[in-house]
Coordinates of C-alpha atoms in Angstrom, one line a residue:
V22 CA 13.1 36.3 -34.0
E23 CA 14.1 33.3 -32.5
T24 CA 13.9 31.7 -28.7
S25 CA 17.0 33.7 -28.0
D26 CA 16.4 37.0 -29.5
S27 CA 14.5 40.0 -27.5
V28 CA 12.4 42.5 -29.0
A29 CA 13.0 46.2 -27.2
S30 CA 11.4 49.5 -29.1
S31 CA 12.2 53.4 -28.0
D32 CA 11.4 56.8 -29.0
E33 CA 13.9 58.3 -27.5
G34 CA 17.5 60.2 -29.4
S35 CA 17.8 62.6 -32.2
D36 CA 13.4 64.6 -33.8
E37 CA 11.7 61.7 -31.3
D38 CA 12.6 59.6 -34.2
I39 CA 11.7 55.0 -33.1
Y40 CA 14.0 52.9 -32.4
I41 CA 13.2 49.0 -32.5
A42 CA 16.3 47.1 -31.3
K43 CA 16.9 43.1 -31.5
V44 CA 18.6 42.4 -29.1
A45 CA 20.4 38.3 -28.2
F46 CA 19.7 36.0 -24.5
D47 CA 23.0 37.3 -23.0
G48 CA 22.1 41.3 -24.3
T49 CA 24.4 41.3 -27.2
P50 CA 22.5 43.5 -30.0
V51 CA 21.7 42.2 -33.1
S52 CA 19.4 44.4 -34.8
V53 CA 18.4 48.2 -35.0
W54 CA 15.9 49.7 -36.5
T55 CA 15.3 53.5 -37.4
Y56 CA 12.0 54.4 -38.4
S57 CA 11.8 58.6 -38.4
T58 CA 9.4 61.9 -37.0
S59 CA 9.0 64.5 -38.7
D60 CA 7.9 66.6 -35.6
S61 CA 9.4 67.1 -32.1
Q62 CA 5.9 64.7 -30.9
G63 CA 6.2 61.0 -31.1
E64 CA 5.5 58.0 -29.4
N65 CA 5.2 54.3 -29.4
F66 CA 3.8 51.9 -27.3
P67 CA 4.4 48.8 -26.5
L68 CA 6.0 46.2 -29.1
G69 CA 3.5 42.8 -30.4
M70 CA 4.8 39.5 -31.7
D71 CA 3.3 36.5 -33.5
Y72 CA 5.0 33.7 -32.8
T73 CA 4.3 31.5 -35.2
D74 CA 5.9 33.2 -37.9
G75 CA 7.8 36.2 -36.4
R76 CA 6.0 38.8 -37.3
L77 CA 6.0 42.5 -34.7
V78 CA 3.1 45.4 -34.5
L79 CA 4.0 48.3 -32.8
A80 CA 1.0 51.2 -31.5
G81 CA 1.7 54.4 -31.1
Y82 CA 1.5 58.6 -31.9
F83 CA 2.5 61.3 -33.7
V84 CA 2.8 64.6 -35.2
G85 CA 2.9 65.2 -39.0
E86 CA 4.5 62.5 -40.4
V87 CA 6.2 59.1 -39.6
T88 CA 8.1 56.5 -41.4
F89 CA 8.2 53.5 -41.6
G90 CA 10.4 52.0 -44.9
D91 CA 8.0 52.8 -47.7
F92 CA 4.7 54.2 -46.1
T93 CA 5.0 57.5 -44.8
L94 CA 2.0 58.3 -42.6
S95 CA 0.5 62.2 -42.8
S96 CA -1.9 63.3 -39.8
G97 CA -2.5 66.2 -42.0
N98 CA -4.3 67.9 -38.2
A99 CA -2.7 71.2 -37.4
G100 CA -0.7 72.2 -34.2
M101 CA -0.3 69.8 -31.4
V102 CA -2.8 67.1 -32.4
R103 CA -2.1 63.8 -32.6
S104 CA -2.9 60.5 -34.8
G105 CA -2.9 57.2 -33.4
F106 CA -0.6 54.4 -36.2
V107 CA 0.5 50.4 -36.1
V108 CA 2.8 49.2 -38.5
M109 CA 3.3 45.7 -38.5
L110 CA 7.4 45.3 -39.2
S111 CA 8.9 41.7 -40.5
A112 CA 11.3 40.5 -37.5
S113 CA 14.3 39.2 -38.9
D114 CA 14.6 42.2 -41.0
G115 CA 12.9 45.2 -39.7
I116 CA 10.7 45.9 -42.9
A117 CA 7.2 48.1 -42.7
L118 CA 5.1 45.3 -44.3
W119 CA 2.1 48.0 -43.9
A120 CA 1.4 50.7 -41.7
K121 CA -1.8 52.1 -40.7
I122 CA -3.2 56.1 -38.7
I123 CA -5.8 54.9 -36.1
D124 CA -7.7 57.9 -36.8
A125 CA -7.8 58.0 -41.0
T126 CA -10.3 61.7 -41.2
G127 CA -7.1 63.5 -39.3
D128 CA -10.0 65.6 -36.9
G129 CA -8.8 63.6 -33.9
N130 CA -6.6 63.7 -31.4
T131 CA -6.2 59.4 -31.2
I132 CA -3.4 57.2 -29.1
A133 CA -2.8 53.3 -29.7
Y134 CA -1.4 51.3 -26.9
Q135 CA -1.4 48.3 -27.4
P136 CA -1.4 45.7 -29.9
L137 CA -1.1 42.7 -29.5
F138 CA -2.4 39.6 -32.2
N139 CA -5.2 37.8 -32.0
E140 CA -5.6 33.4 -32.5
D141 CA -6.3 34.3 -36.1
G142 CA -3.4 35.6 -37.2
N143 CA -4.5 39.4 -37.6
V144 CA -4.1 42.7 -35.0
V145 CA -6.0 44.1 -32.2
V146 CA -5.4 47.7 -30.8
G147 CA -6.6 49.5 -28.2
G148 CA -6.5 53.2 -27.2
H149 CA -8.6 56.8 -27.0
R150 CA -9.7 59.4 -29.2
C151 CA -10.0 62.7 -28.3
E152 CA -11.8 66.0 -29.6
S153 CA -9.1 67.2 -31.5
S154 CA -9.5 71.0 -29.8
S155 CA -8.8 68.9 -26.5
T156 CA -5.4 68.8 -24.6
V157 CA -6.9 67.2 -21.4
F158 CA -7.0 63.6 -21.9
D159 CA -10.4 63.5 -19.4
D160 CA -13.1 63.9 -22.2
C161 CA -12.2 60.8 -24.2
D162 CA -13.9 57.5 -26.3
A163 CA -11.4 54.7 -25.4
Y164 CA -11.9 52.1 -28.7
I165 CA -10.5 48.5 -29.3
R166 CA -10.3 47.8 -33.3
L167 CA -10.1 44.6 -35.2
L168 CA -7.0 45.1 -38.5
N169 CA -6.1 42.3 -40.7
G170 CA -2.6 41.0 -40.4
E171 CA -1.9 40.6 -43.7
T172 CA -2.8 44.3 -44.6
G173 CA -3.8 46.5 -42.3
E174 CA -7.7 46.8 -43.3
L175 CA -10.7 47.2 -40.4
I176 CA -11.9 43.8 -40.1
W177 CA -14.0 45.5 -37.0
N178 CA -14.1 48.9 -34.5
K179 CA -15.5 48.9 -31.0
D180 CA -15.7 52.0 -29.2
L181 CA -16.6 51.5 -25.7
G182 CA -17.6 55.1 -24.8
T183 CA -16.1 57.9 -23.1
Q184 CA -13.1 57.2 -20.0
M185 CA -11.8 58.9 -17.4
T186 CA -8.1 57.1 -18.4
R187 CA -5.5 56.8 -20.3
S188 CA -4.8 53.5 -21.5
I189 CA -6.8 50.4 -23.1
G190 CA -5.6 47.2 -21.3
L191 CA -6.0 44.2 -23.5
A192 CA -5.7 40.7 -23.4
V193 CA -6.2 38.6 -26.2
H194 CA -7.8 35.0 -25.8
D195 CA -6.0 31.4 -26.9
N196 CA -8.5 28.0 -27.5
H197 CA -5.3 25.9 -28.8

């Protein structure tokens, strides 16, 4: 993505598909990428961008299945229990480089909020995880995870304990 382009994401549309639009500085659409979900429940959150190589990272949640190109994620959860996801995308063509479920055990109600790149090109993501039986967000555990930017594999995980919150804010310090 050149500095004159912007990228935005939305979950509005038929069956809550995920749309990402690349827009020129003057507002002219450059590209629109669509990723399908199998259920009417799903939401994505802000995009993170690596300005050194133009990769984009998107995080959010889904129920059922979500497909990003060659990667289909299945929550395995019954009912309306959410599964968090993180997906790495090429900013030039929207092709998914990797996609991961945050709660791989399938027994949590997990949401991923804010993906960022650190100075090493790895992905920092925060969110919260509730018991699968929970339908409210009053008793959830906040977490921060560091994922390998090339593969999406977990580098480390920090559970922050029970929080009375629905969101988590992150910042990455760059020493350069």
